Amino acid sequence: MAHAPEPDLAASDLGEERPKWDNKAQYFLSCIGFAVGLGNIWRFPYLCQTYGGGAFLIPYLIALVFEGIPIFHVELAIGQRLRKGSVGVWTAISPYLSGVGLGCVTLSLLISLYYNAIVAWVLWYLLNSFQHPLPWNSCPPDLNRTGFVEECQGSSAVSYFWYRQTLNIAADINDSGSIQWWLLLCLAASWAVVYMCIIRGIETTGKVIYFTALFPYLVLTIFVIRGLTLPGATQGLIYLFTPKMHILQNPQVWLDAATQIFFSLSLAFGGHIAFASYNSPRNDCQKDAVVIALVNSMTSLYASIAVFSVLGFKATNDHEHCLDRNILSLINEFDFPEQSISRDDYLAILMHLNATWPKRVAQLPLKVCRLEDFLDKSASGPGLAFIVFTEAVLHMPGAPAWAVLFFGMLFTLGLSTMFGSMEAVITPMLDVGVLPRWVPKEALTGLVCLACFLFATCFTLQSGNYWLEIFDNVAASLNLLILAFLEVVGVAYVYGMKRFCDDIAWMTGRRPSPYWRLTWRVVSPLLLLTIFVAYITLLSQKPLSYRAWNPKYELFPARQEKLYPGWVLTTCVLLSLLPLLWVPGVALAQLLTRRRMWRDRDARPDTNTS
Amino acid sequence: MLWLLFFLMTAIHAELCQPGAANAFKVRLSIRTALGNKAYAWDTSEEYLFKAMVAFSMRKVPNREATEISHVLLCNVTQRVSFWFVVTDPSKNHTLPAVEVQTAIRMNKNRINGAFFLNDQTLEFLKIPSTLAPPMDPSVPIWIIIFGVIFCIVIVAITLLILSGIWQRRRKNKEPSEVDDAEDKCENMNTIENGIPCDPLDMKGGHINDAFMTEDERLTPL
């Protein structure tokens, strides 16, 4: 019933056995490193804050239990059992479904392209953190040195450094502009580092993963300790974790919780299948799945403590600066002695002055300073890392050290995720035998990395950031959902639940409990289908738009909302369909080949054709 | 008579130096912000120093080398510490054009700041923009240096890994007998994996042999 434990021994006539992890820890850390990525730092805390703090944990945990862990277990189990990358696994399950494997490989390739571009940005910031004062600390002076550059003056030094000095962003997705050489260098360096780490597959990855998977935890701990001792940290944390239960009535919360768990665990890439295929077959993948998924979620929570204590500090700082600016305006206008108005007395004195000199007070540029407004200014994604957090770090004593630590952590997080997605591409290539056997593994890895680097140079153009956003939001998300759905359905119904349970019993020593069988058969596919439908509905409700950084916009520094032009949407739709086309394409090809085979077989024994 | 002259002088002075007068500038000092505990009190001696610094700046302008301290008039000193000042010509009847004063102050702002231990943010001349310090551009930006170091290390590591791979493969090609031992080792490792004392060799016997199982049979529903 079950497959022979080492099917590839028969195939490898050169005596090359499948590579193995040196020890269980390497495998564990690789899976954790792949699952824990940038999203844990800059997506989860934002969701937690937007969707009612502690209340968000409820849909998050439900999604984890009914969607995340079951699908994760499936990936680890089939990889470990069938001992191949995603293409080999799906070919073994059913030749009609090998398109799913090919789809996973193509998708991983596409995602690696833009993910490493983000890592290149992080590297750029990391390299620039080794100076004091930090380059995003102040605006550069303009040409005749009487003031600061206008664009910087209008927004902020941090935004200017990100949009102008890093991305040199165009005002519209249509003007591609030129390649920014500094970003190209950083991209080359990131791909070189990735190549260095995956050059011999898990042999080299397994050694590097000790550092890249554990270093982020060290830095997070340092930030938690430092963050909690900063003034205003407690306000940030209270604001984050105060549960607002009424928000749970909004269906968007549940959708975002399910999508977050799904993307956070890096499912449907084929990376976990690849990692598990290097395991020995008698490994307890069930325990691994549960532990790794829980570690991933714990990391998200831990990271949100660090992030929100720092953001609370930043909000308090900004609030104090706001008050100080108002106080200075009052003092300068009415010629009071310096420091005569304290922050606590400000409101009372303002009321008094407004009563006595309303006209003079009205012409002053006084802003309303409320701490809640500053705490509300949350951000997710690159905006959190490159704008909000960099500004927070400026106010911490010893700013360059904190910047180096923070961007070093982001760099290692991105790297360990890159290992997983590159393994998802290279392991199937090695299994299928894309290049002849005498070509060394190093050459294959090198060629893949080089090809990816060349394709990814389009993200170093001036409109690169806009392309990356649409890639991330549309192309990646939808494909991952569909492929995961096909994965669960393929294993539960095509491979057969009984056969799968037997395999797991053989591997782990116990049959899966009814919880697993129910989730694989019914709950997870249903959840994935619901998420997919909801996603499509939300996408189609309003025309896709992006927010451009346009210094000539009237409401600058607010981002200008622009619609995507037709050719951009067409390109994205094509790129979204590309991984999925493999599924029906290969199924059709297999059907035609088989029909021809059956027809030939039927024609041989009988002389009359029916 | 003398009283009359005195009143006349102060009247003229009052006319020349007034908030918002022509060619008058408002100055604002934030001593406590800059110096904290070491802040000095603003008194007439400090005012004298200020007049001296302004006169010194004006002397640097061509044709104004004869400016004296008495030509600089201060008025409306507030507790903020802010006041207005004008610079008069030697006849003390007219004030010097604002442009000249502005140029003079801009050229010597650093000296004036230094005399009072202040900087451009804490000693403000409210219509004279200060010249900002030039950006500190080292000839080679720091990030390129660090990038170069990291990139070189990575390239060296890649080269070493490739070379060691080639060397390993050459060694393996010369000794093919080692391969069989590796396979046996693999089998032995499986037996103790996970604490389950199963012999994988048993699992192979009595089960489906891959050679006989064609792909079609795998698709037969159970």
Short mmCIF file of N, CA, C and O in Angstrom, two decimals, chain A residues 174-283:
data_model
loop_
_atom_site.label_atom_id
_atom_site.label_comp_id
_atom_site.label_asym_id
_atom_site.label_seq_id
_atom_site.Cartn_x
_atom_site.Cartn_y
_atom_site.Cartn_z
N ASN A 174 3.67 55.04 -15.13
CA ASN A 174 4.02 55.03 -16.55
C ASN A 174 5.46 55.46 -16.82
O ASN A 174 6.08 54.96 -17.75
N ASP A 175 5.97 56.44 -16.01
CA ASP A 175 7.37 56.80 -16.28
C ASP A 175 8.27 55.84 -15.55
O ASP A 175 8.39 55.92 -14.33
N SER A 176 8.88 54.96 -16.33
CA SER A 176 9.76 53.99 -15.69
C SER A 176 11.03 54.64 -15.20
O SER A 176 11.61 54.21 -14.24
N GLY A 177 11.46 55.68 -15.86
CA GLY A 177 12.69 56.32 -15.42
C GLY A 177 13.89 55.44 -15.70
O GLY A 177 13.85 54.51 -16.49
N SER A 178 14.98 55.72 -15.00
CA SER A 178 16.21 54.98 -15.22
C SER A 178 16.44 54.03 -14.06
O SER A 178 15.77 54.11 -13.04
N ILE A 179 17.41 53.15 -14.25
CA ILE A 179 17.77 52.22 -13.17
C ILE A 179 18.60 52.98 -12.15
O ILE A 179 19.55 53.69 -12.50
N GLN A 180 18.26 52.83 -10.89
CA GLN A 180 19.02 53.51 -9.83
C GLN A 180 20.21 52.63 -9.47
O GLN A 180 20.05 51.54 -8.93
N TRP A 181 21.40 53.11 -9.79
CA TRP A 181 22.59 52.26 -9.69
C TRP A 181 22.83 51.75 -8.28
O TRP A 181 23.28 50.63 -8.09
N TRP A 182 22.51 52.59 -7.27
CA TRP A 182 22.79 52.14 -5.90
C TRP A 182 21.88 50.98 -5.52
O TRP A 182 22.28 50.08 -4.82
N LEU A 183 20.61 51.03 -6.02
CA LEU A 183 19.71 49.92 -5.74
C LEU A 183 20.14 48.67 -6.50
O LEU A 183 20.00 47.55 -5.99
N LEU A 184 20.68 48.88 -7.70
CA LEU A 184 21.15 47.74 -8.48
C LEU A 184 22.29 47.04 -7.76
O LEU A 184 22.36 45.81 -7.68
N LEU A 185 23.21 47.86 -7.18
CA LEU A 185 24.32 47.28 -6.43
C LEU A 185 23.81 46.48 -5.24
O LEU A 185 24.27 45.36 -4.98
N CYS A 186 22.85 47.07 -4.53
CA CYS A 186 22.31 46.36 -3.36
C CYS A 186 21.60 45.08 -3.79
O CYS A 186 21.68 44.06 -3.09
N LEU A 187 20.89 45.13 -4.92
CA LEU A 187 20.21 43.93 -5.41
C LEU A 187 21.23 42.86 -5.77
O LEU A 187 21.06 41.68 -5.43
N ALA A 188 22.33 43.28 -6.44
CA ALA A 188 23.38 42.31 -6.78
C ALA A 188 23.96 41.69 -5.51
O ALA A 188 24.16 40.47 -5.44
N ALA A 189 24.19 42.52 -4.49
CA ALA A 189 24.74 42.00 -3.24
C ALA A 189 23.77 41.03 -2.59
O ALA A 189 24.18 39.98 -2.08
N SER A 190 22.45 41.36 -2.58
CA SER A 190 21.49 40.45 -1.95
C SER A 190 21.47 39.11 -2.67
O SER A 190 21.45 38.06 -2.03
N TRP A 191 21.44 39.14 -4.02
CA TRP A 191 21.43 37.87 -4.73
C TRP A 191 22.74 37.11 -4.53
O TRP A 191 22.73 35.87 -4.48
N ALA A 192 23.85 37.85 -4.40
CA ALA A 192 25.12 37.16 -4.14
C ALA A 192 25.08 36.48 -2.78
O ALA A 192 25.53 35.32 -2.64
N VAL A 193 24.51 37.16 -1.78
CA VAL A 193 24.43 36.54 -0.45
C VAL A 193 23.51 35.32 -0.50
O VAL A 193 23.82 34.27 0.06
N VAL A 194 22.37 35.45 -1.19
CA VAL A 194 21.44 34.31 -1.29
C VAL A 194 22.15 33.15 -1.98
O VAL A 194 22.07 32.00 -1.54
N TYR A 195 22.87 33.45 -3.07
CA TYR A 195 23.58 32.38 -3.79
C TYR A 195 24.60 31.71 -2.89
O TYR A 195 24.71 30.49 -2.85
N MET A 196 25.34 32.53 -2.14
CA MET A 196 26.35 31.98 -1.25
C MET A 196 25.73 31.01 -0.25
O MET A 196 26.31 29.98 0.09
N CYS A 197 24.52 31.31 0.19
CA CYS A 197 23.92 30.48 1.23
C CYS A 197 23.22 29.24 0.68
O CYS A 197 23.11 28.24 1.39
N ILE A 198 22.73 29.29 -0.57
CA ILE A 198 22.03 28.10 -1.07
C ILE A 198 22.84 27.36 -2.12
O ILE A 198 22.32 26.52 -2.84
N ILE A 199 24.14 27.68 -2.21
CA ILE A 199 24.95 27.19 -3.33
C ILE A 199 24.94 25.67 -3.41
O ILE A 199 24.91 25.11 -4.50
N ARG A 200 24.95 24.99 -2.27
CA ARG A 200 24.93 23.53 -2.34
C ARG A 200 23.67 22.99 -1.67
O ARG A 200 23.69 21.93 -1.06
N GLY A 201 22.59 23.75 -1.79
CA GLY A 201 21.34 23.28 -1.23
C GLY A 201 21.39 23.28 0.28
O GLY A 201 21.97 24.17 0.89
N ILE A 202 20.77 22.28 0.89
CA ILE A 202 20.63 22.33 2.34
C ILE A 202 21.96 22.13 3.05
O ILE A 202 22.08 22.40 4.25
N GLU A 203 22.98 21.70 2.30
CA GLU A 203 24.29 21.53 2.93
C GLU A 203 24.79 22.88 3.43
O GLU A 203 25.29 23.00 4.54
N THR A 204 24.67 23.90 2.58
CA THR A 204 25.12 25.23 2.99
C THR A 204 24.02 25.96 3.76
O THR A 204 24.32 26.66 4.74
N THR A 205 22.76 25.80 3.34
CA THR A 205 21.68 26.49 4.04
C THR A 205 21.64 26.07 5.49
O THR A 205 21.42 26.88 6.39
N GLY A 206 21.85 24.77 5.71
CA GLY A 206 21.76 24.24 7.06
C GLY A 206 22.76 24.88 8.01
O GLY A 206 22.49 24.99 9.20
N LYS A 207 23.93 25.30 7.48
CA LYS A 207 24.92 25.94 8.36
C LYS A 207 24.56 27.39 8.63
O LYS A 207 24.67 27.88 9.74
N VAL A 208 24.09 28.09 7.56
CA VAL A 208 23.82 29.52 7.72
C VAL A 208 22.57 29.76 8.55
O VAL A 208 22.43 30.78 9.21
N ILE A 209 21.65 28.78 8.51
CA ILE A 209 20.33 29.01 9.13
C ILE A 209 20.45 29.22 10.63
O ILE A 209 19.60 29.86 11.23
N TYR A 210 21.51 28.66 11.24
CA TYR A 210 21.67 28.88 12.68
C TYR A 210 21.72 30.37 12.97
O TYR A 210 21.11 30.85 13.92
N PHE A 211 22.44 31.10 12.11
CA PHE A 211 22.55 32.54 12.34
C PHE A 211 21.29 33.26 11.88
O PHE A 211 20.70 34.03 12.63
N THR A 212 20.86 33.01 10.63
CA THR A 212 19.77 33.82 10.09
C THR A 212 18.45 33.56 10.78
O THR A 212 17.58 34.42 10.78
N ALA A 213 18.25 32.38 11.35
CA ALA A 213 16.98 32.12 12.03
C ALA A 213 17.00 32.60 13.47
O ALA A 213 15.95 32.95 14.01
N LEU A 214 18.16 32.58 14.12
CA LEU A 214 18.21 32.92 15.55
C LEU A 214 18.52 34.38 15.81
O LEU A 214 18.08 34.93 16.83
N PHE A 215 19.28 35.02 14.90
CA PHE A 215 19.63 36.42 15.11
C PHE A 215 18.40 37.32 15.27
O PHE A 215 18.39 38.19 16.15
N PRO A 216 17.33 37.16 14.45
CA PRO A 216 16.15 38.02 14.66
C PRO A 216 15.59 37.92 16.07
O PRO A 216 15.12 38.92 16.62
N TYR A 217 15.62 36.71 16.66
CA TYR A 217 15.06 36.58 18.01
C TYR A 217 15.90 37.35 19.02
O TYR A 217 15.38 37.97 19.95
N LEU A 218 17.23 37.31 18.81
CA LEU A 218 18.10 38.06 19.70
C LEU A 218 17.79 39.55 19.61
O LEU A 218 17.63 40.24 20.63
N VAL A 219 17.67 40.05 18.37
CA VAL A 219 17.41 41.47 18.19
C VAL A 219 16.04 41.85 18.74
O VAL A 219 15.87 42.89 19.36
N LEU A 220 15.05 40.98 18.51
CA LEU A 220 13.71 41.27 19.04
C LEU A 220 13.74 41.39 20.55
O LEU A 220 13.10 42.28 21.12
N THR A 221 14.50 40.48 21.19
CA THR A 221 14.59 40.54 22.65
C THR A 221 15.22 41.86 23.08
O THR A 221 14.74 42.52 24.01
N ILE A 222 16.29 42.25 22.39
CA ILE A 222 16.94 43.52 22.73
C ILE A 222 15.96 44.67 22.57
O ILE A 222 15.87 45.57 23.41
N PHE A 223 15.19 44.64 21.48
CA PHE A 223 14.25 45.72 21.24
C PHE A 223 13.12 45.70 22.25
O PHE A 223 12.62 46.76 22.64
N VAL A 224 12.68 44.51 22.67
CA VAL A 224 11.62 44.44 23.67
C VAL A 224 12.11 45.07 24.97
O VAL A 224 11.43 45.91 25.58
N ILE A 225 13.34 44.71 25.38
CA ILE A 225 13.86 45.25 26.63
C ILE A 225 14.03 46.77 26.51
O ILE A 225 13.59 47.53 27.37
N ARG A 226 14.66 47.21 25.40
CA ARG A 226 14.87 48.65 25.21
C ARG A 226 13.54 49.36 25.06
O ARG A 226 13.31 50.43 25.61
N GLY A 227 12.64 48.75 24.29
CA GLY A 227 11.36 49.38 24.03
C GLY A 227 10.57 49.60 25.29
O GLY A 227 9.99 50.66 25.51
N LEU A 228 10.54 48.57 26.15
CA LEU A 228 9.73 48.68 27.36
C LEU A 228 10.28 49.73 28.32
O LEU A 228 9.54 50.23 29.16
N THR A 229 11.57 50.05 28.18
CA THR A 229 12.13 51.05 29.09
C THR A 229 12.03 52.46 28.51
O THR A 229 12.44 53.42 29.15
N LEU A 230 11.52 52.61 27.30
CA LEU A 230 11.38 53.94 26.73
C LEU A 230 10.14 54.62 27.28
O LEU A 230 9.14 53.95 27.56
N PRO A 231 10.17 55.94 27.43
CA PRO A 231 8.97 56.63 27.91
C PRO A 231 7.87 56.57 26.87
O PRO A 231 8.12 56.78 25.69
N GLY A 232 6.67 56.29 27.31
CA GLY A 232 5.54 56.24 26.38
C GLY A 232 5.30 54.86 25.82
O GLY A 232 4.32 54.64 25.12
N ALA A 233 6.16 53.89 26.17
CA ALA A 233 5.99 52.55 25.63
C ALA A 233 4.69 51.92 26.13
O ALA A 233 3.97 51.26 25.39
N THR A 234 4.41 52.15 27.41
CA THR A 234 3.22 51.53 27.98
C THR A 234 1.96 52.03 27.29
O THR A 234 1.02 51.28 27.08
N GLN A 235 1.95 53.34 26.91
CA GLN A 235 0.76 53.84 26.22
C GLN A 235 0.55 53.09 24.92
O GLN A 235 -0.56 52.72 24.56
N GLY A 236 1.67 52.89 24.20
CA GLY A 236 1.57 52.17 22.94
C GLY A 236 1.05 50.76 23.13
O GLY A 236 0.19 50.30 22.39
N LEU A 237 1.55 50.07 24.15
CA LEU A 237 1.15 48.69 24.37
C LEU A 237 -0.30 48.60 24.81
O LEU A 237 -1.04 47.73 24.37
N ILE A 238 -0.70 49.50 25.70
CA ILE A 238 -2.10 49.49 26.14
C ILE A 238 -3.00 49.72 24.95
O ILE A 238 -4.01 49.03 24.76
N TYR A 239 -2.64 50.69 24.12
CA TYR A 239 -3.45 50.99 22.95
C TYR A 239 -3.55 49.80 22.04
O TYR A 239 -4.59 49.52 21.45
N LEU A 240 -2.42 49.06 21.91
CA LEU A 240 -2.41 47.91 21.01
C LEU A 240 -3.29 46.80 21.52
O LEU A 240 -4.09 46.24 20.80
N PHE A 241 -3.11 46.45 22.80
CA PHE A 241 -3.73 45.22 23.28
C PHE A 241 -5.11 45.41 23.89
O PHE A 241 -5.74 44.44 24.26
N THR A 242 -5.59 46.66 24.01
CA THR A 242 -6.94 46.83 24.55
C THR A 242 -7.93 46.23 23.59
O THR A 242 -8.02 46.67 22.44
N PRO A 243 -8.66 45.21 24.02
CA PRO A 243 -9.57 44.57 23.06
C PRO A 243 -10.81 45.42 22.81
O PRO A 243 -11.41 45.93 23.74
N LYS A 244 -11.14 45.54 21.53
CA LYS A 244 -12.39 46.21 21.17
C LYS A 244 -13.24 45.17 20.46
O LYS A 244 -13.14 44.97 19.26
N MET A 245 -14.05 44.49 21.26
CA MET A 245 -14.73 43.30 20.75
C MET A 245 -15.73 43.60 19.64
O MET A 245 -16.01 42.74 18.82
N HIS A 246 -16.24 44.82 19.58
CA HIS A 246 -17.28 45.08 18.57
C HIS A 246 -16.72 45.01 17.15
O HIS A 246 -17.47 44.87 16.20
N ILE A 247 -15.40 45.12 17.04
CA ILE A 247 -14.80 45.10 15.70
C ILE A 247 -14.96 43.72 15.07
O ILE A 247 -14.94 43.59 13.85
N LEU A 248 -15.14 42.68 15.92
CA LEU A 248 -15.25 41.33 15.37
C LEU A 248 -16.47 41.16 14.49
O LEU A 248 -16.57 40.19 13.75
N GLN A 249 -17.42 42.10 14.57
CA GLN A 249 -18.61 41.97 13.72
C GLN A 249 -18.29 42.28 12.27
O GLN A 249 -19.04 41.91 11.38
N ASN A 250 -17.18 42.94 12.02
CA ASN A 250 -16.82 43.30 10.65
C ASN A 250 -16.20 42.08 9.96
O ASN A 250 -15.21 41.55 10.43
N PRO A 251 -16.81 41.60 8.85
CA PRO A 251 -16.27 40.40 8.21
C PRO A 251 -14.85 40.58 7.69
O PRO A 251 -14.11 39.61 7.55
N GLN A 252 -14.48 41.83 7.44
CA GLN A 252 -13.12 42.09 6.94
C GLN A 252 -12.07 41.58 7.91
O GLN A 252 -11.01 41.12 7.51
N VAL A 253 -12.40 41.62 9.21
CA VAL A 253 -11.45 41.16 10.24
C VAL A 253 -11.13 39.70 10.04
O VAL A 253 -9.98 39.28 10.06
N TRP A 254 -12.21 38.90 9.84
CA TRP A 254 -12.01 37.46 9.70
C TRP A 254 -11.23 37.14 8.44
O TRP A 254 -10.36 36.27 8.41
N LEU A 255 -11.54 37.89 7.36
CA LEU A 255 -10.83 37.68 6.11
C LEU A 255 -9.34 37.97 6.29
O LEU A 255 -8.48 37.19 5.89
N ASP A 256 -9.06 39.10 6.94
CA ASP A 256 -7.65 39.46 7.10
C ASP A 256 -6.94 38.50 8.04
O ASP A 256 -5.76 38.22 7.85
N ALA A 257 -7.64 38.00 9.06
CA ALA A 257 -6.99 37.04 9.96
C ALA A 257 -6.63 35.77 9.20
O ALA A 257 -5.52 35.24 9.32
N ALA A 258 -7.57 35.29 8.37
CA ALA A 258 -7.31 34.06 7.62
C ALA A 258 -6.17 34.25 6.62
O ALA A 258 -5.28 33.41 6.51
N THR A 259 -6.19 35.39 5.91
CA THR A 259 -5.12 35.63 4.94
C THR A 259 -3.79 35.79 5.64
O THR A 259 -2.77 35.31 5.16
N GLN A 260 -3.79 36.43 6.80
CA GLN A 260 -2.53 36.67 7.50
C GLN A 260 -1.90 35.35 7.92
O GLN A 260 -0.71 35.13 7.72
N ILE A 261 -2.71 34.45 8.49
CA ILE A 261 -2.17 33.15 8.90
C ILE A 261 -1.62 32.42 7.70
O ILE A 261 -0.55 31.81 7.73
N PHE A 262 -2.35 32.51 6.60
CA PHE A 262 -1.99 31.77 5.42
C PHE A 262 -0.66 32.25 4.86
O PHE A 262 0.25 31.47 4.59
N PHE A 263 -0.51 33.58 4.70
CA PHE A 263 0.74 34.09 4.14
C PHE A 263 1.86 34.03 5.15
O PHE A 263 3.02 33.88 4.78
N SER A 264 1.49 34.14 6.43
CA SER A 264 2.54 34.15 7.44
C SER A 264 3.28 32.82 7.49
O SER A 264 4.48 32.78 7.68
N LEU A 265 2.54 31.70 7.29
CA LEU A 265 3.20 30.41 7.35
C LEU A 265 3.88 30.04 6.03
O LEU A 265 4.44 28.96 5.91
N SER A 266 3.80 30.92 5.04
CA SER A 266 4.41 30.68 3.73
C SER A 266 3.94 29.35 3.14
O SER A 266 4.74 28.49 2.75
N LEU A 267 2.62 29.19 3.08
CA LEU A 267 2.06 27.95 2.55
C LEU A 267 1.95 28.04 1.03
O LEU A 267 1.91 29.12 0.47
N ALA A 268 1.87 26.90 0.39
CA ALA A 268 1.68 26.79 -1.07
C ALA A 268 2.85 27.32 -1.88
O ALA A 268 2.72 27.53 -3.07
N PHE A 269 4.01 27.51 -1.23
CA PHE A 269 5.20 27.89 -2.00
C PHE A 269 5.87 26.62 -2.52
O PHE A 269 6.57 26.65 -3.52
N GLY A 270 5.71 25.53 -1.76
CA GLY A 270 6.48 24.34 -2.07
C GLY A 270 7.77 24.29 -1.27
O GLY A 270 8.50 23.30 -1.35
N GLY A 271 8.05 25.32 -0.50
CA GLY A 271 9.29 25.37 0.26
C GLY A 271 9.29 24.37 1.41
O GLY A 271 10.28 23.69 1.66
N HIS A 272 8.15 24.26 2.10
CA HIS A 272 8.07 23.31 3.21
C HIS A 272 8.13 21.89 2.69
O HIS A 272 8.71 21.02 3.34
N ILE A 273 7.50 21.66 1.52
CA ILE A 273 7.58 20.33 0.91
C ILE A 273 9.04 19.99 0.64
O ILE A 273 9.51 18.89 0.93
N ALA A 274 9.76 20.97 0.07
CA ALA A 274 11.17 20.73 -0.26
C ALA A 274 11.97 20.44 1.00
O ALA A 274 12.76 19.49 1.04
N PHE A 275 11.79 21.25 2.04
CA PHE A 275 12.55 21.04 3.27
C PHE A 275 12.22 19.67 3.87
O PHE A 275 13.11 18.96 4.33
N ALA A 276 10.93 19.32 3.88
CA ALA A 276 10.53 18.06 4.51
C ALA A 276 11.05 16.87 3.71
O ALA A 276 11.25 15.78 4.27
N SER A 277 11.27 17.07 2.40
CA SER A 277 11.70 15.94 1.59
C SER A 277 13.12 15.51 1.92
O SER A 277 13.53 14.41 1.57
N TYR A 278 13.86 16.37 2.60
CA TYR A 278 15.22 16.00 2.99
C TYR A 278 15.25 15.35 4.37
O TYR A 278 16.31 15.02 4.88
N ASN A 279 14.09 15.18 4.96
CA ASN A 279 14.01 14.53 6.27
C ASN A 279 14.12 13.04 6.13
O ASN A 279 13.86 12.48 5.07
N SER A 280 14.43 12.38 7.24
CA SER A 280 14.29 10.93 7.22
C SER A 280 12.81 10.61 7.32
O SER A 280 12.06 11.35 7.94
N PRO A 281 12.37 9.50 6.70
CA PRO A 281 10.93 9.27 6.59
C PRO A 281 10.22 9.02 7.91
O PRO A 281 9.01 9.16 7.99
N ARG A 282 10.95 8.66 8.96
CA ARG A 282 10.25 8.34 10.20
C ARG A 282 10.24 9.52 11.15
O ARG A 282 10.38 9.36 12.35
N ASN A 283 10.09 10.71 10.63
CA ASN A 283 10.11 11.88 11.48
C ASN A 283 8.68 12.23 11.87
O ASN A 283 7.76 12.05 11.07
#
